[in-house]
mmCIF file of C-alpha atoms in Angstrom:
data_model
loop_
_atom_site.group_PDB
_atom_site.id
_atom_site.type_symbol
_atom_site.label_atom_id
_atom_site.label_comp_id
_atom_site.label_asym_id
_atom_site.label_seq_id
_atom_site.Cartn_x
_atom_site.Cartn_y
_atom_site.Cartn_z
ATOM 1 C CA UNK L 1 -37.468 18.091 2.172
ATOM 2 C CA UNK L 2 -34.411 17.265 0.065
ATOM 3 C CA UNK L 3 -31.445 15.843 1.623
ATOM 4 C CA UNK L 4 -28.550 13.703 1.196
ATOM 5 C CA UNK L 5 -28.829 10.367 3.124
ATOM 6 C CA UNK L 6 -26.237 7.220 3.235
ATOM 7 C CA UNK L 7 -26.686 3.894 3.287
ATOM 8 C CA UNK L 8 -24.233 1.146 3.897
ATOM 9 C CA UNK L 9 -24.265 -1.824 1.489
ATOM 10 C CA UNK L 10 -21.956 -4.924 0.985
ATOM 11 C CA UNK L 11 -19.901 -5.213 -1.320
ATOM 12 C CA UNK L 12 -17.354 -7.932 -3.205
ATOM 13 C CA UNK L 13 -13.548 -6.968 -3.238
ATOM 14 C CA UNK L 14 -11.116 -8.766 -5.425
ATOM 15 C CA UNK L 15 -7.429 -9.407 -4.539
ATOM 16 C CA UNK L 16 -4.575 -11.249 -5.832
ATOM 17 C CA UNK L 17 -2.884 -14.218 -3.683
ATOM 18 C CA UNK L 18 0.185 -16.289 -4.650
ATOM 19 C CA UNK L 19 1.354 -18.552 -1.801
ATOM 20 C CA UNK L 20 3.878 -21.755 -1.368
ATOM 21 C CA UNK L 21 3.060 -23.735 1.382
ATOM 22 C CA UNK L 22 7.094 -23.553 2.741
ATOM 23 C CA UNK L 23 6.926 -19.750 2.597
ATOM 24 C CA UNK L 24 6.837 -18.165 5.994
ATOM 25 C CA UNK L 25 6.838 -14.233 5.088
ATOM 26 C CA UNK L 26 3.451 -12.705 3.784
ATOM 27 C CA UNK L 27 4.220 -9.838 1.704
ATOM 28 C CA UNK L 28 1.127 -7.083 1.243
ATOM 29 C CA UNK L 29 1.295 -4.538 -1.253
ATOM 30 C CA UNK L 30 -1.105 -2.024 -2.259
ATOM 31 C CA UNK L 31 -1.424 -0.412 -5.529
ATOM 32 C CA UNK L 32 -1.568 3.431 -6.508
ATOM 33 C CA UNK L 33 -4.289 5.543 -8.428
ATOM 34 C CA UNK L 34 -5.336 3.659 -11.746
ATOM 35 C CA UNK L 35 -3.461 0.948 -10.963
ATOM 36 C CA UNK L 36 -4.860 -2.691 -10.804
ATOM 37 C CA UNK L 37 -4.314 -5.997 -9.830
ATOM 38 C CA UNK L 38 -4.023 -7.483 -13.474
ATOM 39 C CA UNK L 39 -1.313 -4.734 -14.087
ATOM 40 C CA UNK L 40 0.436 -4.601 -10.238
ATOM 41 C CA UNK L 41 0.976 -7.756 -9.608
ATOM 42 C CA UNK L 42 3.283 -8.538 -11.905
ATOM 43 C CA UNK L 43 5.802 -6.404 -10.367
ATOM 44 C CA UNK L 44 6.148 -8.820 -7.518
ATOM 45 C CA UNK L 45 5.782 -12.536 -9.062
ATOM 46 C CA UNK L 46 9.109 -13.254 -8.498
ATOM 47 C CA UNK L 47 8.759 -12.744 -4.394
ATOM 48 C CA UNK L 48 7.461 -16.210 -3.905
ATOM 49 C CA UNK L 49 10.239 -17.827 -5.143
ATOM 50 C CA UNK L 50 12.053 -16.133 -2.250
ATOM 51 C CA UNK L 51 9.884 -17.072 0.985
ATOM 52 C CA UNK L 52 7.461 -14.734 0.510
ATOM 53 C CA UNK L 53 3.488 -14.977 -0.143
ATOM 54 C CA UNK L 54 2.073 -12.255 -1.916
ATOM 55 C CA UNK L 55 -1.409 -10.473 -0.707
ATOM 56 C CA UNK L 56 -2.569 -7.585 -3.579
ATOM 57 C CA UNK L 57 -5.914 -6.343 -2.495
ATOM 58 C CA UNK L 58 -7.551 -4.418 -5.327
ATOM 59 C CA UNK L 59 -9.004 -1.126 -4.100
ATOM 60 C CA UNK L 60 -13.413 -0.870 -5.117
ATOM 61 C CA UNK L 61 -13.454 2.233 -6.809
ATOM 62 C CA UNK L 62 -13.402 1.438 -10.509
ATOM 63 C CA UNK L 63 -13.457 3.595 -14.038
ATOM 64 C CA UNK L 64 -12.496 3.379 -17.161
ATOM 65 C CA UNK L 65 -8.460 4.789 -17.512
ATOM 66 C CA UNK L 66 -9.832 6.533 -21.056
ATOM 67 C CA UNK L 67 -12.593 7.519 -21.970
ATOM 68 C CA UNK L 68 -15.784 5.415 -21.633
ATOM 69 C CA UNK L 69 -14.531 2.220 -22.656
ATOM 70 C CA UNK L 70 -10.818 0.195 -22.524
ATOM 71 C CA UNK L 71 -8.987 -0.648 -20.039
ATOM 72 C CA UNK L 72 -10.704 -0.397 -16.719
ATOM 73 C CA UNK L 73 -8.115 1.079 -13.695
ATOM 74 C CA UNK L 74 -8.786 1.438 -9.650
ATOM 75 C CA UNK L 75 -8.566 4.354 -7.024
ATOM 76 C CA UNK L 76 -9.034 3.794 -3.214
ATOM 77 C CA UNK L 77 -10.416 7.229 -2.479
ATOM 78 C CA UNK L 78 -11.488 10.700 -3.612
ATOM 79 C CA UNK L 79 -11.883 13.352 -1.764
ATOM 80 C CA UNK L 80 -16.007 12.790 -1.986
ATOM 81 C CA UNK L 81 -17.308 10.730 1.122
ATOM 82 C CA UNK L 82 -13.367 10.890 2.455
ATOM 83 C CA UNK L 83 -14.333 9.481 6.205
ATOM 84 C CA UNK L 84 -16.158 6.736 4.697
ATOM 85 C CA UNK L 85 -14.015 5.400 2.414
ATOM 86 C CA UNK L 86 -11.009 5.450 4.593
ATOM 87 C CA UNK L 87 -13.336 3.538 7.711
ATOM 88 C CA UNK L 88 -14.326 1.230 4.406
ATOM 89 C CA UNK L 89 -10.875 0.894 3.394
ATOM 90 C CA UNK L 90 -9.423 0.369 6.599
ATOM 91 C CA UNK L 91 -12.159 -2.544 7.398
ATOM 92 C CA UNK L 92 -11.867 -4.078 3.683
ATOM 93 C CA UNK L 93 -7.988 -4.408 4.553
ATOM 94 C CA UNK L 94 -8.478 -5.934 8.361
ATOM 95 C CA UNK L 95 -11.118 -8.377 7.317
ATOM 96 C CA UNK L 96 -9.085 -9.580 4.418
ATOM 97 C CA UNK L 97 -5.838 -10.086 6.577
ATOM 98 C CA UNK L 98 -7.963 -11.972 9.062
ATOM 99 C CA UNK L 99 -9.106 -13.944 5.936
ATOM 100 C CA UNK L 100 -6.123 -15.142 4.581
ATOM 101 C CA UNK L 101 -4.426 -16.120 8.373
ATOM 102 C CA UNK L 102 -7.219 -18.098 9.486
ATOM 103 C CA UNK L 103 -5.880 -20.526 6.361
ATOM 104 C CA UNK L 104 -2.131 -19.991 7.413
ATOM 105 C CA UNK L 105 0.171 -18.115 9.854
ATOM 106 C CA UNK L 106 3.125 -15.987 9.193
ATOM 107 C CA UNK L 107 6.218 -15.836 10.792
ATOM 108 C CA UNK L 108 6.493 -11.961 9.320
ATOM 109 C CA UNK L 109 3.650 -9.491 7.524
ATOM 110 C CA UNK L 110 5.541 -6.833 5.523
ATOM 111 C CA UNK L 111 3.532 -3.973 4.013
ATOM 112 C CA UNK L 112 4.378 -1.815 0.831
ATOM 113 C CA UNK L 113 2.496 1.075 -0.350
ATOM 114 C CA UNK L 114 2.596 2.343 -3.259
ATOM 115 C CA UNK L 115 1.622 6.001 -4.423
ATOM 116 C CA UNK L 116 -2.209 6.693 -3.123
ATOM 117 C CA UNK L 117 -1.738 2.724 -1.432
ATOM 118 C CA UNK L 118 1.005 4.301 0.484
ATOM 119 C CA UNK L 119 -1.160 6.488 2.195
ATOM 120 C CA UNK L 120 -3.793 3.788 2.557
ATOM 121 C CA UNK L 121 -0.937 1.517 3.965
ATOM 122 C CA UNK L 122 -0.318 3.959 6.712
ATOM 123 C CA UNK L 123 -3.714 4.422 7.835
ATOM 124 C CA UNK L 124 -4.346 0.872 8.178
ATOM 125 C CA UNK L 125 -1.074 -0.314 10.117
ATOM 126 C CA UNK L 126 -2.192 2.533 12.747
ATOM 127 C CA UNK L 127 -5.574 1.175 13.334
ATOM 128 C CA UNK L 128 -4.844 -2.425 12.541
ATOM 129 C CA UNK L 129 -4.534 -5.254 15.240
ATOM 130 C CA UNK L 130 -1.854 -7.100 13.276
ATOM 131 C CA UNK L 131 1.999 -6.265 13.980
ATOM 132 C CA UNK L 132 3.659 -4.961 10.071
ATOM 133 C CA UNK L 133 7.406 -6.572 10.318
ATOM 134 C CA UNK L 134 8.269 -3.699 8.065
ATOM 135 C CA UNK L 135 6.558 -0.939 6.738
ATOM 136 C CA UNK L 136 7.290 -0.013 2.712
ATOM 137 C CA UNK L 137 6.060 3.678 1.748
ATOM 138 C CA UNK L 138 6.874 4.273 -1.643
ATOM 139 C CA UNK L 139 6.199 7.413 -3.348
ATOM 140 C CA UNK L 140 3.647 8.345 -1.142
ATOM 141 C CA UNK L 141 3.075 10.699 1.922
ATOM 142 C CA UNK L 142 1.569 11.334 5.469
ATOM 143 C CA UNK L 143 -2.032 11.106 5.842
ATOM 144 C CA UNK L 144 -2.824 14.900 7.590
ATOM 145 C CA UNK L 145 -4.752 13.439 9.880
ATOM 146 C CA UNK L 146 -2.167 10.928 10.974
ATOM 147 C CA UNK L 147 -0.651 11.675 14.215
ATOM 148 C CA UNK L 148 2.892 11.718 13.960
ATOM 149 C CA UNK L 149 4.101 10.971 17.499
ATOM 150 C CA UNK L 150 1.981 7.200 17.197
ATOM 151 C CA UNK L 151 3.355 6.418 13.750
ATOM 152 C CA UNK L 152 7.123 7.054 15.125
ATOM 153 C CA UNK L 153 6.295 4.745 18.222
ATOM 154 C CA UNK L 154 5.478 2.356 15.698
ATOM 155 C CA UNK L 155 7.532 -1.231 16.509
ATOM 156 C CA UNK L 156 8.022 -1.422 12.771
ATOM 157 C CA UNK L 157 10.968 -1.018 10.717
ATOM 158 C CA UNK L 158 9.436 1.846 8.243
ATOM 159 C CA UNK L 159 11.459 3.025 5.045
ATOM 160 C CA UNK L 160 10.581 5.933 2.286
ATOM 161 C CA UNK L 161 11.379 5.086 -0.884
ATOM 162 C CA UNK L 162 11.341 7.585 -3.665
ATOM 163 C CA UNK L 163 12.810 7.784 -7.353
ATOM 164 C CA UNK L 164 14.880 11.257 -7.867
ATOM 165 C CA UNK L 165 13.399 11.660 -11.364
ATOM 166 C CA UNK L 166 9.340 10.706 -9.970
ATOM 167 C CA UNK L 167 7.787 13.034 -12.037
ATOM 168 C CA UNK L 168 4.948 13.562 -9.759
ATOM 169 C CA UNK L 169 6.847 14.616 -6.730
ATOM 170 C CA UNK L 170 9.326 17.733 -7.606
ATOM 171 C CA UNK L 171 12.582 18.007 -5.879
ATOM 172 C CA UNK L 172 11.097 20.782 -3.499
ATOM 173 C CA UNK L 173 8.562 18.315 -2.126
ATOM 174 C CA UNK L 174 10.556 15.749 -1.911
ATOM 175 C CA UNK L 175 12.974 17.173 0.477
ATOM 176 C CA UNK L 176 9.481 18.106 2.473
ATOM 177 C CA UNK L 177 8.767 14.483 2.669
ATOM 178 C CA UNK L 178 12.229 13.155 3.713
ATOM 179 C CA UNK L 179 12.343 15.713 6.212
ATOM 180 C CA UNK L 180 8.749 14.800 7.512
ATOM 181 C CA UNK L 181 9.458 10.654 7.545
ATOM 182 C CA UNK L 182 12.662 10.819 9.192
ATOM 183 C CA UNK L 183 11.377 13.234 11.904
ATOM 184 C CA UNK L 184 8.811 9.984 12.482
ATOM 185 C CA UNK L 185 11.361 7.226 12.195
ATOM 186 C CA UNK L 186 11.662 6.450 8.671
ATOM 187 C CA UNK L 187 14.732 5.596 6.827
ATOM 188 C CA UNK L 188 14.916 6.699 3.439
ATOM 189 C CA UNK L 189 16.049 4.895 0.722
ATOM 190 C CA UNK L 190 16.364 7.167 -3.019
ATOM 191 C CA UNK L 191 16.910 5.931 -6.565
ATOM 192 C CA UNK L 192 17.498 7.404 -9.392
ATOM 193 C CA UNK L 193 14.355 6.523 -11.068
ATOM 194 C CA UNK L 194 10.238 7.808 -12.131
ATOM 195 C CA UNK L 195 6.821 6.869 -10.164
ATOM 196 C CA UNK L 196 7.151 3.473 -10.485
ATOM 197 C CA UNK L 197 8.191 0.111 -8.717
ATOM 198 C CA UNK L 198 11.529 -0.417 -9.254
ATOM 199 C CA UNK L 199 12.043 -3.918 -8.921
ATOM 200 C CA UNK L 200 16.237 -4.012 -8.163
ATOM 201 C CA UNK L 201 15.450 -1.337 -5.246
ATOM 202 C CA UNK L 202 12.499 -3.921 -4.206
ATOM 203 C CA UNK L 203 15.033 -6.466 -3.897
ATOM 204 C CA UNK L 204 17.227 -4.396 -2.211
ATOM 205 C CA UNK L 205 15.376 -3.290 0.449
ATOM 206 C CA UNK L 206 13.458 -6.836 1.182
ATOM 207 C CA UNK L 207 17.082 -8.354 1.288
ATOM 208 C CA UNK L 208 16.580 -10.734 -1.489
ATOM 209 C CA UNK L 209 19.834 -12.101 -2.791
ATOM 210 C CA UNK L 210 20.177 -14.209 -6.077
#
């Protein structure tokens, strides 16, 4: 008989940590679709200097960004083995949180999501056991299977962030997704800007004054 079976295997993550030991504010960010650590990161190396660690866990999924050879880029998910990788994803994220605070403690865990992380970032915080001081969703959107009443409850401070040029999300459906994370408790916070971290509106919205 021929049939599709599964098996569950271990498997080695990589993730990018920059810490000083008088920081007090972990700051988590996770990456979009063909993004990578060795290319996300550097949107954020200036955090540290401003009380905050910064946690970048690289999603496993791997491929070359052209072609068969190059530069190699990450994605957290296809729609292929979906309820898998989002139990995988979910326990990648937990264990390495646990990881990292067994070594030191945090007076505040903030959370940013970026693009397909966003989504990622939202499914985690609602099945994680760690409190998310604030909750960054950045050109991203709801999970369908989310349920909307717990993610409002949510003792979080949660903000949508969204360029007003992002050339993957239209005007039409952006006004869909304002609508939909203010009705759960969002704030919303628009730039004029593409998909991309902007790093004066990260500044902005963390607080950070120089």
């Amino acid at each position: 008989m021929d049939t599709i079976h599964y098996l569950t295997v271990p498997k080695t993550a990589r993730y990018y940590y920059s810490y000083k030991e008088s920081n007090n504010k972990l700051f988590i960010a996770l990456h979009g679709y063909a993004n990578s650590i060795t290319t996300f990161q550097s949107k954020f190396n200036d955090l540290t200097d401003h009380g905050f660690d910064v946690l970048i866990p690289e999603a496993m999924h791997r491929f070359y960004s052209k072609g068969t050879s190059g530069n190699v880029a990450c994605s957290w998910m296809t729609k292929e083995m979906r309820e898998f990788d989002i139990k995988e994803n979910n326990h990648y994220l937990e264990s390495l949180l646990e990881n990292i605070l067994l070594n030191k403690e945090y007076k505040h865990i903030y959370i940013l999501g970026f693009s397909q992380g966003g989504s990622i970032a939202i499914r985690w915080v609602m099945n994680s056991k760690f409190h998310f001081d604030k909750i960054l969703i950045w050109a991203s959107s709801i999970p369908i299977e989310i349920n909307e009443e717990s993610l409002k409850n949510l003792p979080s401070k949660k903000t949508w962030i969204v360029g007003t040029k992002d050339e993957y999300i239209p005007e039409i459906e952006r006004n869909k997704l304002e609508k939909k994370f203010l009705s759960v408790g969002f704030s919303v916070k628009k730039y004029s800007g593409n998909h991309q971290i902007d790093n004066e509106i990260l500044e902005q919205v963390l607080q950070i004054k120089k």
